[in-house]
Amino acid sequence: ADMIETPLFEGKRVRICEIDPEKTAAEEARWTYDLDVASYYRPNAPRPLAAFEIQKFYEGHKKDLESMQVLYFLLRRKADDQLIGFFRVRGIQISHRTAWFDLVIAEPEGQAETEEDALRLALRYLFLEINLDYVTMRLSETRFGMEERLKAAGFSLDVRQRGMVYRRGRTWDLLHYGLRRRSWMQKQGLEVEE
């Protein structure tokens, strides 16, 4: 399919949607029983959160959202419109064309295929819509599947912070994976501008 005709916010299995804390806080709160997911709402001391705490999280980032310092999206499964995760862009440095992003599929059903589709959509958005040159995702070593999908998409490990995450009774490394636009474009078979 031609890049121009490919929908930006819709993949085979996933749709990227705007956030709506009033309506989705309870569903998002349920995800935080998984501490890996909770750490994206409360990085320093992850724990299960109540719906009002999710709303407070978004209120706390309202200024950043309004000034486009961060971009927050929710992910829905196309088949049944079920809320399944989120995609966030933060640390946007327009002058350097870099940003960090988070991509979490919180619903385990069909997670591998869904993550793959969501990652494809996220990268199209980051490289073709925001026109970034380099993107980084930081994730805990506990997210084995996502790490494999990042490698398959062409990401390389930039930083390994040893023993930074405590989960399931032991410490795990915090990993920073990066991808350059040029590598992504080549992998997609797209023209790479000089």
Phi, psi and omega in degrees: 000145178292141182301323182294325184272352181281124181300136185286323187252013183224124177254199179289320185243341192234147171240141173266128183232165177286159178283152179210074187307325180302317185271331190251357185304318182295317179295317180295322179299322180300325180295334187287358172292340170270114186295335175298319179287317181302328183295342178279342177261331185214081190297322187283325180217075183298138175202163176301138183246154175272163181303320181295331179287327175295316178298320178296322178303311181293321178299321180295338180253010185303313180299316180298319180295317181293325181271005179063025175287329176226152176234121180246134177227157172252158179244134177237146175283131184295321186303317185229009179063017179291134175290126186233351181171197182214161179226122181232141176243129181216170180059037183289122177244090185300319182295330178263351182058045178231159175196162171260152173216154176240141177219116183228125170258110187271344179266123186292335184297121179062030188301316184301308182294321181293316179298318180299314180294316180295321179296318178301314179296315182300316182292323176299316180296312183295317185271323185264330182266308180277344177064042178281159179255333182213130179235147181231137172241131177255130180212156178284147178301343180290343181268065185307311184301314181295323179300317178297319181293324177296315179299316181297329180278356177104003178293151173236151181286118181267317185219141172235113178262107186294135173058031184276344185238130177251114179215148173051040173078013178205173178263150180229160179277152173259126187248141176243115178252136181235155178216133178268143181306315182304314179297317180296315181301314181298318180296330179276352183074029181262158177296131176258118180284146181275000000 
